[in-house]
mmCIF file of C-alpha atoms and ligand atoms in Angstrom:
data_model
loop_
_atom_site.group_PDB
_atom_site.id
_atom_site.type_symbol
_atom_site.label_atom_id
_atom_site.label_comp_id
_atom_site.label_asym_id
_atom_site.label_seq_id
_atom_site.Cartn_x
_atom_site.Cartn_y
_atom_site.Cartn_z
ATOM 1 C CA MET A 20 -46.237 -0.733 -54.908
ATOM 2 C CA ASN A 21 -46.771 -2.659 -58.180
ATOM 3 C CA ASP A 22 -44.842 -0.834 -60.666
ATOM 4 C CA ASN A 23 -45.564 -2.763 -63.377
ATOM 5 C CA ASN A 24 -49.095 -2.656 -63.433
ATOM 6 C CA ASN A 25 -49.097 -6.485 -62.117
ATOM 7 C CA LEU A 26 -50.528 -6.806 -58.599
ATOM 8 C CA LYS A 27 -48.877 -9.549 -56.582
ATOM 9 C CA LEU A 28 -51.413 -10.367 -53.921
ATOM 10 C CA ALA A 29 -50.793 -12.926 -51.013
ATOM 11 C CA VAL A 30 -53.900 -14.368 -50.014
ATOM 12 C CA ILE A 31 -54.821 -16.001 -46.844
ATOM 13 C CA GLY A 32 -58.462 -17.220 -46.812
ATOM 14 C CA GLY A 33 -58.353 -18.568 -43.205
ATOM 15 C CA ASP A 34 -60.894 -20.314 -41.342
ATOM 16 C CA GLY A 35 -64.658 -20.744 -41.315
ATOM 17 C CA THR A 36 -66.526 -18.443 -43.637
ATOM 18 C CA GLY A 37 -63.138 -16.700 -44.400
ATOM 19 C CA PRO A 38 -62.445 -18.480 -47.691
ATOM 20 C CA GLU A 39 -66.151 -18.015 -48.811
ATOM 21 C CA VAL A 40 -65.818 -14.055 -48.612
ATOM 22 C CA THR A 41 -62.502 -14.181 -49.957
ATOM 23 C CA ALA A 42 -63.909 -15.889 -53.048
ATOM 24 C CA GLU A 43 -66.175 -12.766 -53.517
ATOM 25 C CA ALA A 44 -63.494 -10.313 -52.868
ATOM 26 C CA ILE A 45 -61.303 -11.991 -55.669
ATOM 27 C CA LYS A 46 -64.310 -12.337 -57.962
ATOM 28 C CA VAL A 47 -64.728 -8.324 -57.874
ATOM 29 C CA LEU A 48 -60.980 -8.076 -58.132
ATOM 30 C CA LYS A 49 -61.145 -10.016 -61.527
ATOM 31 C CA ALA A 50 -63.942 -7.816 -62.896
ATOM 32 C CA ILE A 51 -62.268 -4.532 -61.823
ATOM 33 C CA ALA A 52 -58.746 -5.528 -63.243
ATOM 34 C CA LYS A 53 -60.206 -6.006 -66.459
ATOM 35 C CA ILE A 54 -62.124 -2.990 -66.473
ATOM 36 C CA GLU A 55 -59.113 -0.851 -65.384
ATOM 37 C CA GLY A 56 -56.436 -2.731 -67.289
ATOM 38 C CA PHE A 57 -54.122 -4.082 -64.673
ATOM 39 C CA THR A 58 -53.362 -7.609 -64.056
ATOM 40 C CA TYR A 59 -52.589 -9.615 -60.825
ATOM 41 C CA GLU A 60 -51.068 -12.930 -59.596
ATOM 42 C CA LEU A 61 -52.490 -14.645 -56.370
ATOM 43 C CA THR A 62 -50.429 -16.747 -54.020
ATOM 44 C CA ASP A 63 -52.656 -18.951 -51.392
ATOM 45 C CA PHE A 64 -51.220 -19.198 -47.925
ATOM 46 C CA LYS A 65 -53.061 -21.794 -45.936
ATOM 47 C CA PHE A 66 -52.740 -20.284 -42.589
ATOM 48 C CA GLY A 67 -55.220 -20.409 -39.771
ATOM 49 C CA GLY A 68 -57.014 -22.951 -37.526
ATOM 50 C CA GLU A 69 -56.993 -26.025 -39.741
ATOM 51 C CA HIS A 70 -53.176 -25.527 -40.474
ATOM 52 C CA TYR A 71 -52.508 -25.175 -36.781
ATOM 53 C CA LEU A 72 -54.488 -28.410 -35.816
ATOM 54 C CA LYS A 73 -52.656 -30.227 -38.302
ATOM 55 C CA THR A 74 -49.131 -29.067 -37.989
ATOM 56 C CA GLY A 75 -49.021 -27.324 -34.576
ATOM 57 C CA GLU A 76 -47.698 -24.184 -36.177
ATOM 58 C CA THR A 77 -49.586 -20.913 -36.557
ATOM 59 C CA LEU A 78 -47.061 -19.012 -38.463
ATOM 60 C CA PRO A 79 -44.550 -21.321 -40.299
ATOM 61 C CA GLU A 80 -40.785 -20.385 -40.395
ATOM 62 C CA GLY A 81 -40.151 -17.916 -43.430
ATOM 63 C CA ALA A 82 -43.562 -17.167 -43.907
ATOM 64 C CA VAL A 83 -43.222 -13.671 -43.310
ATOM 65 C CA ALA A 84 -40.314 -13.330 -45.701
ATOM 66 C CA GLU A 85 -42.571 -15.099 -48.440
ATOM 67 C CA LEU A 86 -45.551 -12.637 -47.697
ATOM 68 C CA GLU A 87 -43.410 -9.545 -48.073
ATOM 69 C CA LYS A 88 -42.752 -10.561 -51.550
ATOM 70 C CA HIS A 89 -46.250 -9.567 -52.489
ATOM 71 C CA ASP A 90 -47.547 -5.899 -53.068
ATOM 72 C CA ALA A 91 -50.233 -6.604 -50.422
ATOM 73 C CA ILE A 92 -51.895 -9.217 -48.304
ATOM 74 C CA PHE A 93 -55.695 -10.082 -48.323
ATOM 75 C CA LEU A 94 -56.773 -11.996 -45.098
ATOM 76 C CA GLY A 95 -60.398 -13.608 -44.992
ATOM 77 C CA ALA A 96 -60.616 -14.613 -41.222
ATOM 78 C CA VAL A 97 -58.769 -16.715 -38.646
ATOM 79 C CA GLY A 98 -60.575 -18.543 -35.715
ATOM 80 C CA HIS A 99 -61.279 -22.073 -35.172
ATOM 81 C CA PRO A 100 -63.715 -23.389 -32.665
ATOM 82 C CA ASP A 101 -61.206 -26.210 -31.728
ATOM 83 C CA VAL A 102 -58.367 -24.010 -31.173
ATOM 84 C CA PRO A 103 -58.009 -22.324 -27.614
ATOM 85 C CA PRO A 104 -58.698 -18.528 -27.410
ATOM 86 C CA GLY A 105 -55.421 -16.580 -28.033
ATOM 87 C CA VAL A 106 -53.552 -19.060 -29.938
ATOM 88 C CA LEU A 107 -54.165 -17.856 -33.445
ATOM 89 C CA GLU A 108 -55.009 -14.332 -32.457
ATOM 90 C CA LYS A 109 -51.501 -13.758 -30.971
ATOM 91 C CA GLY A 110 -49.652 -16.496 -32.973
ATOM 92 C CA LEU A 111 -51.019 -15.302 -36.373
ATOM 93 C CA LEU A 112 -52.918 -12.195 -36.735
ATOM 94 C CA LEU A 113 -50.913 -10.087 -34.272
ATOM 95 C CA GLU A 114 -47.730 -11.906 -35.401
ATOM 96 C CA LEU A 115 -48.296 -10.776 -38.930
ATOM 97 C CA ARG A 116 -49.159 -7.206 -37.720
ATOM 98 C CA PHE A 117 -45.922 -6.899 -35.690
ATOM 99 C CA GLN A 118 -43.574 -8.657 -37.806
ATOM 100 C CA MET A 119 -44.479 -6.743 -40.928
ATOM 101 C CA ASP A 120 -44.567 -3.546 -38.436
ATOM 102 C CA GLN A 121 -48.020 -2.676 -39.987
ATOM 103 C CA TYR A 122 -48.466 0.347 -37.469
ATOM 104 C CA VAL A 123 -51.467 1.860 -38.801
ATOM 105 C CA ASN A 124 -54.913 0.072 -38.410
ATOM 106 C CA LEU A 125 -57.216 1.840 -40.673
ATOM 107 C CA ARG A 126 -60.925 1.436 -40.211
ATOM 108 C CA PRO A 127 -63.291 3.671 -42.154
ATOM 109 C CA VAL A 128 -66.845 3.893 -40.299
ATOM 110 C CA LYS A 129 -69.069 4.729 -43.095
ATOM 111 C CA LEU A 130 -72.757 3.935 -43.187
ATOM 112 C CA TYR A 131 -73.623 2.934 -46.888
ATOM 113 C CA PRO A 132 -76.727 3.661 -48.546
ATOM 114 C CA GLY A 133 -79.706 1.455 -47.553
ATOM 115 C CA VAL A 134 -77.600 -0.109 -44.874
ATOM 116 C CA GLU A 135 -79.609 -0.036 -41.256
ATOM 117 C CA THR A 136 -77.937 1.536 -38.369
ATOM 118 C CA PRO A 137 -79.215 1.079 -34.766
ATOM 119 C CA LEU A 138 -78.653 4.625 -34.119
ATOM 120 C CA LYS A 139 -82.112 6.357 -34.429
ATOM 121 C CA ASP A 140 -82.357 9.264 -37.177
ATOM 122 C CA LYS A 141 -78.883 8.950 -38.372
ATOM 123 C CA THR A 142 -78.238 8.721 -42.108
ATOM 124 C CA PRO A 143 -75.074 8.108 -44.359
ATOM 125 C CA GLU A 144 -74.616 11.784 -44.110
ATOM 126 C CA ASP A 145 -74.087 11.450 -40.324
ATOM 127 C CA ILE A 146 -71.919 8.473 -40.229
ATOM 128 C CA ASP A 147 -68.679 8.958 -41.998
ATOM 129 C CA PHE A 148 -65.525 9.043 -40.089
ATOM 130 C CA VAL A 149 -62.336 7.090 -40.149
ATOM 131 C CA VAL A 150 -60.596 5.660 -37.154
ATOM 132 C CA VAL A 151 -56.772 5.387 -37.210
ATOM 133 C CA ARG A 152 -55.815 2.907 -34.650
ATOM 134 C CA GLU A 153 -51.821 2.426 -33.518
ATOM 135 C CA ASN A 154 -51.389 -1.420 -34.177
ATOM 136 C CA THR A 155 -48.097 -2.492 -32.705
ATOM 137 C CA GLU A 156 -47.868 -1.350 -28.927
ATOM 138 C CA ASP A 157 -49.800 -0.718 -26.005
ATOM 139 C CA MET A 158 -51.285 -3.771 -23.883
ATOM 140 C CA TYR A 159 -50.958 -5.680 -27.218
ATOM 141 C CA ALA A 160 -47.248 -5.830 -26.877
ATOM 142 C CA GLY A 161 -47.261 -8.832 -24.780
ATOM 143 C CA ILE A 162 -45.351 -7.977 -21.828
ATOM 144 C CA GLY A 163 -46.497 -9.174 -18.363
ATOM 145 C CA GLY A 164 -46.518 -12.256 -16.455
ATOM 146 C CA PHE A 165 -47.744 -14.069 -13.473
ATOM 147 C CA LEU A 166 -46.349 -14.349 -10.005
ATOM 148 C CA LYS A 167 -47.720 -17.218 -7.661
ATOM 149 C CA LYS A 168 -49.884 -18.438 -10.570
ATOM 150 C CA GLY A 169 -52.907 -20.437 -9.467
ATOM 151 C CA THR A 170 -52.603 -19.482 -5.862
ATOM 152 C CA PRO A 171 -54.923 -17.293 -3.703
ATOM 153 C CA ASP A 172 -51.840 -14.774 -3.854
ATOM 154 C CA GLU A 173 -51.728 -14.673 -7.607
ATOM 155 C CA VAL A 174 -50.294 -11.378 -9.333
ATOM 156 C CA ALA A 175 -50.868 -10.824 -12.989
ATOM 157 C CA THR A 176 -49.376 -7.821 -14.926
ATOM 158 C CA GLN A 177 -50.247 -6.665 -18.396
ATOM 159 C CA THR A 178 -48.084 -3.678 -19.434
ATOM 160 C CA ALA A 179 -48.870 -0.986 -21.824
ATOM 161 C CA VAL A 180 -45.967 -0.033 -23.808
ATOM 162 C CA TYR A 181 -45.983 3.373 -25.621
ATOM 163 C CA THR A 182 -42.868 4.787 -27.333
ATOM 164 C CA ARG A 183 -42.333 8.112 -28.811
ATOM 165 C CA LYS A 184 -41.356 6.587 -32.218
ATOM 166 C CA GLY A 185 -44.337 4.295 -32.067
ATOM 167 C CA CYS A 186 -47.009 7.150 -31.241
ATOM 168 C CA GLU A 187 -45.337 9.884 -33.472
ATOM 169 C CA ARG A 188 -45.392 7.858 -36.621
ATOM 170 C CA VAL A 189 -49.023 6.768 -36.556
ATOM 171 C CA ILE A 190 -50.095 10.406 -35.408
ATOM 172 C CA ARG A 191 -48.109 11.782 -38.259
ATOM 173 C CA TRP A 192 -49.786 9.512 -40.574
ATOM 174 C CA ALA A 193 -53.253 10.514 -39.316
ATOM 175 C CA PHE A 194 -52.424 14.271 -39.687
ATOM 176 C CA ASP A 195 -51.277 13.268 -43.527
ATOM 177 C CA TYR A 196 -54.522 11.364 -43.895
ATOM 178 C CA THR A 197 -56.927 13.976 -42.442
ATOM 179 C CA GLN A 198 -55.251 16.511 -44.748
ATOM 180 C CA LYS A 199 -55.606 14.122 -47.669
ATOM 181 C CA ARG A 200 -59.412 13.471 -46.836
ATOM 182 C CA ASN A 201 -60.008 17.186 -47.118
ATOM 183 C CA ASN A 202 -63.267 16.805 -45.549
ATOM 184 C CA PRO A 203 -65.702 19.633 -46.898
ATOM 185 C CA LYS A 204 -66.896 20.256 -43.381
ATOM 186 C CA GLY A 205 -63.437 20.913 -42.037
ATOM 187 C CA LYS A 206 -60.248 18.736 -41.384
ATOM 188 C CA ARG A 207 -60.520 17.618 -37.711
ATOM 189 C CA LEU A 208 -58.242 14.942 -36.248
ATOM 190 C CA THR A 209 -59.428 13.746 -32.849
ATOM 191 C CA LEU A 210 -56.903 12.082 -30.319
ATOM 192 C CA VAL A 211 -58.832 9.638 -28.459
ATOM 193 C CA ALA A 212 -57.025 8.599 -25.333
ATOM 194 C CA LYS A 213 -57.392 8.718 -21.340
ATOM 195 C CA THR A 214 -55.065 11.664 -20.283
ATOM 196 C CA ASN A 215 -56.817 12.235 -16.953
ATOM 197 C CA VAL A 216 -55.794 8.601 -15.874
ATOM 198 C CA LEU A 217 -53.094 7.155 -17.935
ATOM 199 C CA THR A 218 -50.928 10.130 -16.905
ATOM 200 C CA TYR A 219 -47.799 8.629 -18.220
ATOM 201 C CA GLY A 220 -48.498 6.741 -21.300
ATOM 202 C CA HIS A 221 -51.130 9.140 -22.646
ATOM 203 C CA ASP A 222 -49.043 12.331 -21.392
ATOM 204 C CA LEU A 223 -46.601 10.987 -23.967
ATOM 205 C CA TRP A 224 -49.551 10.579 -26.663
ATOM 206 C CA ASP A 225 -50.942 13.860 -26.115
ATOM 207 C CA ARG A 226 -47.657 15.787 -25.997
ATOM 208 C CA THR A 227 -46.630 14.102 -29.323
ATOM 209 C CA PHE A 228 -50.117 15.080 -30.773
ATOM 210 C CA GLN A 229 -49.619 18.597 -29.726
ATOM 211 C CA GLU A 230 -46.111 18.690 -31.234
ATOM 212 C CA VAL A 231 -47.017 17.213 -34.578
ATOM 213 C CA ALA A 232 -50.076 19.351 -35.005
ATOM 214 C CA LYS A 233 -47.883 22.244 -35.322
ATOM 215 C CA ASP A 234 -47.007 20.857 -38.748
ATOM 216 C CA TYR A 235 -50.567 20.853 -39.690
ATOM 217 C CA PRO A 236 -52.167 24.304 -39.169
ATOM 218 C CA ASP A 237 -55.083 23.439 -41.548
ATOM 219 C CA VAL A 238 -56.204 20.558 -39.434
ATOM 220 C CA GLU A 239 -58.120 21.169 -36.229
ATOM 221 C CA ALA A 240 -56.299 19.311 -33.497
ATOM 222 C CA ASP A 241 -58.949 17.837 -31.262
ATOM 223 C CA TYR A 242 -58.914 15.801 -28.006
ATOM 224 C CA ASN A 243 -61.671 13.289 -26.739
ATOM 225 C CA HIS A 244 -61.236 11.067 -23.646
ATOM 226 C CA VAL A 245 -62.185 7.568 -24.727
ATOM 227 C CA ASP A 246 -65.455 7.156 -22.609
ATOM 228 C CA ALA A 247 -66.786 10.420 -23.771
ATOM 229 C CA CYS A 248 -65.782 9.376 -27.422
ATOM 230 C CA CYS A 249 -68.031 6.240 -26.958
ATOM 231 C CA MET A 250 -70.784 8.488 -25.974
ATOM 232 C CA TRP A 251 -70.496 10.850 -28.795
ATOM 233 C CA MET A 252 -70.078 8.147 -31.347
ATOM 234 C CA VAL A 253 -73.704 7.176 -30.392
ATOM 235 C CA LYS A 254 -74.976 10.523 -30.038
ATOM 236 C CA ASN A 255 -73.367 12.711 -32.654
ATOM 237 C CA PRO A 256 -71.183 10.611 -35.027
ATOM 238 C CA GLU A 257 -71.211 13.364 -37.611
ATOM 239 C CA TYR A 258 -69.079 15.238 -35.098
ATOM 240 C CA TYR A 259 -65.831 13.083 -36.189
ATOM 241 C CA ASP A 260 -63.821 13.294 -39.183
ATOM 242 C CA VAL A 261 -60.678 11.452 -38.306
ATOM 243 C CA ILE A 262 -59.691 9.783 -34.881
ATOM 244 C CA VAL A 263 -56.362 8.729 -33.883
ATOM 245 C CA THR A 264 -55.944 6.479 -30.833
ATOM 246 C CA THR A 265 -54.072 3.661 -29.002
ATOM 247 C CA ASN A 266 -54.048 -0.058 -30.000
ATOM 248 C CA MET A 267 -56.451 -1.169 -27.045
ATOM 249 C CA PHE A 268 -58.776 1.785 -27.133
ATOM 250 C CA GLY A 269 -58.679 1.503 -31.005
ATOM 251 C CA ASP A 270 -59.651 -2.143 -30.801
ATOM 252 C CA ILE A 271 -62.943 -1.171 -28.648
ATOM 253 C CA ILE A 272 -64.190 1.808 -30.491
ATOM 254 C CA THR A 273 -63.702 0.257 -33.928
ATOM 255 C CA ASP A 274 -66.324 -2.537 -32.886
ATOM 256 C CA LEU A 275 -68.720 0.332 -31.796
ATOM 257 C CA GLY A 276 -67.949 1.884 -35.055
ATOM 258 C CA GLY A 277 -68.616 -1.340 -36.903
ATOM 259 C CA ILE A 278 -72.018 -1.722 -35.506
ATOM 260 C CA ILE A 279 -73.222 1.746 -36.057
ATOM 261 C CA GLN A 280 -72.245 1.348 -39.813
ATOM 262 C CA GLY A 281 -74.233 -1.550 -40.144
ATOM 263 C CA GLY A 282 -72.486 -4.465 -38.396
ATOM 264 C CA MET A 283 -69.461 -6.930 -39.169
ATOM 265 C CA GLY A 284 -70.914 -7.928 -42.625
ATOM 266 C CA VAL A 285 -69.788 -4.353 -43.779
ATOM 267 C CA ALA A 286 -66.906 -3.055 -41.503
ATOM 268 C CA ALA A 287 -63.367 -3.471 -43.233
ATOM 269 C CA GLY A 288 -59.953 -2.432 -42.159
ATOM 270 C CA GLY A 289 -56.318 -2.164 -43.392
ATOM 271 C CA ASN A 290 -53.141 -3.226 -41.333
ATOM 272 C CA ILE A 291 -50.594 -0.818 -43.054
ATOM 273 C CA ASN A 292 -47.287 -0.353 -43.346
ATOM 274 C CA PRO A 293 -46.700 2.870 -45.006
ATOM 275 C CA ASP A 294 -43.040 2.940 -45.339
ATOM 276 C CA PRO A 295 -41.487 2.283 -48.675
ATOM 277 C CA GLY A 296 -41.325 -1.518 -49.416
ATOM 278 C CA GLY A 297 -43.740 -2.192 -46.354
ATOM 279 C CA THR A 298 -46.378 -4.876 -46.984
ATOM 280 C CA SER A 299 -49.883 -4.303 -45.811
ATOM 281 C CA MET A 300 -52.669 -6.349 -45.153
ATOM 282 C CA PHE A 301 -56.483 -5.779 -45.584
ATOM 283 C CA GLU A 302 -59.257 -7.761 -44.059
ATOM 284 C CA PRO A 303 -62.925 -7.716 -43.229
ATOM 285 C CA MET A 304 -63.497 -6.958 -39.511
ATOM 286 C CA GLY A 305 -65.685 -9.992 -38.860
ATOM 287 C CA GLY A 306 -64.573 -13.294 -37.633
ATOM 288 C CA SER A 307 -64.787 -16.640 -39.118
ATOM 289 C CA ALA A 308 -68.325 -17.400 -38.124
ATOM 290 C CA PRO A 309 -67.982 -21.088 -37.749
ATOM 291 C CA LYS A 310 -71.876 -21.444 -37.445
ATOM 292 C CA TYR A 311 -72.503 -20.006 -41.033
ATOM 293 C CA THR A 312 -69.725 -21.954 -42.779
ATOM 294 C CA GLY A 313 -70.433 -23.636 -46.126
ATOM 295 C CA GLN A 314 -73.670 -22.207 -46.257
ATOM 296 C CA ASN A 315 -73.487 -19.522 -48.613
ATOM 297 C CA VAL A 316 -75.246 -17.003 -46.451
ATOM 298 C CA ILE A 317 -72.530 -14.718 -45.042
ATOM 299 C CA ASN A 318 -72.228 -11.308 -46.212
ATOM 300 C CA PRO A 319 -69.251 -10.603 -48.470
ATOM 301 C CA ILE A 320 -69.540 -6.705 -48.477
ATOM 302 C CA ALA A 321 -66.961 -6.179 -45.770
ATOM 303 C CA ALA A 322 -64.338 -8.374 -47.915
ATOM 304 C CA ILE A 323 -65.369 -6.638 -50.936
ATOM 305 C CA SER A 324 -64.701 -3.494 -49.220
ATOM 306 C CA ALA A 325 -61.448 -4.588 -47.797
ATOM 307 C CA MET A 326 -60.340 -5.548 -51.437
ATOM 308 C CA ALA A 327 -61.331 -2.037 -52.410
ATOM 309 C CA MET A 328 -59.166 -0.541 -49.704
ATOM 310 C CA LEU A 329 -56.398 -2.749 -50.633
ATOM 311 C CA LEU A 330 -56.593 -1.340 -54.379
ATOM 312 C CA GLN A 331 -56.515 2.293 -53.072
ATOM 313 C CA HIS A 332 -53.352 1.720 -51.029
ATOM 314 C CA THR A 333 -51.660 -0.480 -53.496
ATOM 315 C CA GLY A 334 -51.477 1.712 -56.648
ATOM 316 C CA GLN A 335 -54.932 1.381 -58.030
ATOM 317 C CA PRO A 336 -56.995 4.071 -56.117
ATOM 318 C CA ALA A 337 -59.330 4.438 -59.405
ATOM 319 C CA ALA A 338 -59.808 0.715 -59.116
ATOM 320 C CA GLY A 339 -60.525 1.055 -55.444
ATOM 321 C CA ASP A 340 -63.054 3.793 -55.742
ATOM 322 C CA LYS A 341 -65.020 2.146 -58.374
ATOM 323 C CA VAL A 342 -65.459 -0.916 -56.345
ATOM 324 C CA PHE A 343 -66.667 1.250 -53.257
ATOM 325 C CA ALA A 344 -69.104 3.008 -55.643
ATOM 326 C CA ALA A 345 -70.248 -0.538 -56.774
ATOM 327 C CA VAL A 346 -70.783 -1.720 -53.391
ATOM 328 C CA GLN A 347 -72.763 1.260 -52.267
ATOM 329 C CA GLN A 348 -75.068 0.784 -55.230
ATOM 330 C CA VAL A 349 -75.573 -2.874 -54.072
ATOM 331 C CA THR A 350 -76.351 -2.199 -50.642
ATOM 332 C CA GLY A 351 -78.401 0.678 -51.454
ATOM 333 C CA THR A 352 -80.642 -0.894 -54.146
ATOM 334 C CA LYS A 353 -80.509 -4.749 -53.907
ATOM 335 C CA MET A 354 -79.866 -6.073 -50.199
ATOM 336 C CA GLU A 355 -82.459 -6.332 -47.824
ATOM 337 C CA SER A 356 -80.360 -6.623 -44.784
ATOM 338 C CA GLN A 357 -76.599 -7.048 -43.985
ATOM 339 C CA SER A 358 -77.169 -9.801 -41.782
ATOM 340 C CA ALA A 359 -75.934 -13.416 -42.575
ATOM 341 C CA GLY A 360 -78.728 -15.176 -44.171
ATOM 342 C CA ARG A 361 -81.124 -12.344 -44.346
ATOM 343 C CA MET A 362 -79.624 -10.243 -47.221
ATOM 344 C CA GLY A 363 -82.290 -11.426 -49.789
ATOM 345 C CA HIS A 364 -79.302 -13.020 -51.646
ATOM 346 C CA SER A 365 -76.756 -15.867 -50.923
ATOM 347 C CA THR A 366 -72.980 -14.750 -50.588
ATOM 348 C CA THR A 367 -71.993 -15.573 -54.232
ATOM 349 C CA GLU A 368 -75.068 -13.586 -55.536
ATOM 350 C CA VAL A 369 -74.035 -10.533 -53.387
ATOM 351 C CA GLY A 370 -70.543 -11.109 -55.181
ATOM 352 C CA ASP A 371 -72.161 -11.262 -58.659
ATOM 353 C CA LEU A 372 -74.233 -7.954 -57.907
ATOM 354 C CA VAL A 373 -71.296 -6.025 -57.232
ATOM 355 C CA VAL A 374 -69.735 -7.184 -60.262
ATOM 356 C CA ALA A 375 -72.836 -6.432 -62.226
ATOM 357 C CA ALA A 376 -72.796 -2.846 -60.886
ATOM 358 C CA LEU A 377 -69.136 -2.533 -61.808
ATOM 359 C CA GLN A 378 -69.963 -3.506 -65.313
ATOM 360 C CA GLY A 379 -72.672 -0.808 -65.320
HETATM 361 C C1 IPM B 403 -59.177 -6.814 -34.416
HETATM 362 C C2 IPM B 403 -59.422 -7.936 -33.573
HETATM 363 C C3 IPM B 403 -58.136 -8.360 -33.216
HETATM 364 C C4 IPM B 403 -57.703 -7.338 -32.188
HETATM 365 C C5 IPM B 403 -58.202 -9.753 -32.337
HETATM 366 C C6 IPM B 403 -58.769 -10.929 -33.095
HETATM 367 C C7 IPM B 403 -56.686 -10.193 -31.770
HETATM 368 O O1 IPM B 403 -60.300 -8.009 -32.527
HETATM 369 O O2 IPM B 403 -58.659 -6.924 -35.389
HETATM 370 O O3 IPM B 403 -59.989 -5.858 -33.915
HETATM 371 O O4 IPM B 403 -57.774 -7.401 -30.823
HETATM 372 O O5 IPM B 403 -57.006 -6.523 -32.897
HETATM 373 MN MN1 MN B 404 -61.252 -5.768 -32.613
#
């Protein structure tokens, strides 16, 4: 947390369109800082595909310690067409999440005014929930291996790891979050898992969930199997308030969430370490979109929303709320579409429109 009203921000613009959308998020930060009367310092970190191709390293020695000197991290996008799949994902993004123990992946699914959803007859009133995804365990832990690799007898394992500590801390955080969110339609936390098949790992999750629920009598402790959840997210998204789920299922259902809220141009998320002194990282959910790089056509709304989340979680909640309000004014009244190249404006113009909305 920034105690002296000076926000120290680490910025990883990253690859492809990452730096372009990051520039718009920073443009908005500059405007809101002036309005709200706080200052900030930015430190650029040149990590990503280009850096990897030049140096062979994904996350340089000592990088995490440097990043942790900041109040928060803003990440544009990583992913490069010349880097094989998995290298940057595991070596950079997941490594950052794990090393900084950002155990909450917070992904709001909110349909902003004026944004088109593929769901027939659903409105911003219907699509407004939050997914809390566990962010450090599960099949993402990287435990597994090959036996007789490349032979007809090959065996591969990829183990899902769940710990009591790992699920309890994120479940507790999700209950707290549901309480604070205070949905006027009723506070409901839905555990999404697969207890009918994953009878060890998700039994641990379920037992932990039921135990923690006792400390939150005002929150309805609800359960959905993940397959049914996918169905309900499409048919009745208005059912959900807050979902808490495992890393792998959370990855999948948040892409579904992303598309029902209007696509990767608008979906933002936070990788949060809520512990005192923890460093959190905020990012638009879309990738580096190499084919749009340098064309000034990519949608910066997700990146600007990620900046708003960063502000909300880094000691400037009023600033974050104002940025969200400005974003919704722009999507509601100024943009033709949320797809790259079809917004009716360029990337930089959308950033300018959000700044203009802030300045009222
Ligand atoms: C996400 C992404 C990552 C994930 C990839 C890029 C490793 O899909 O943030 O959801 O699987 O978590
Ligand atoms: Mn994903």
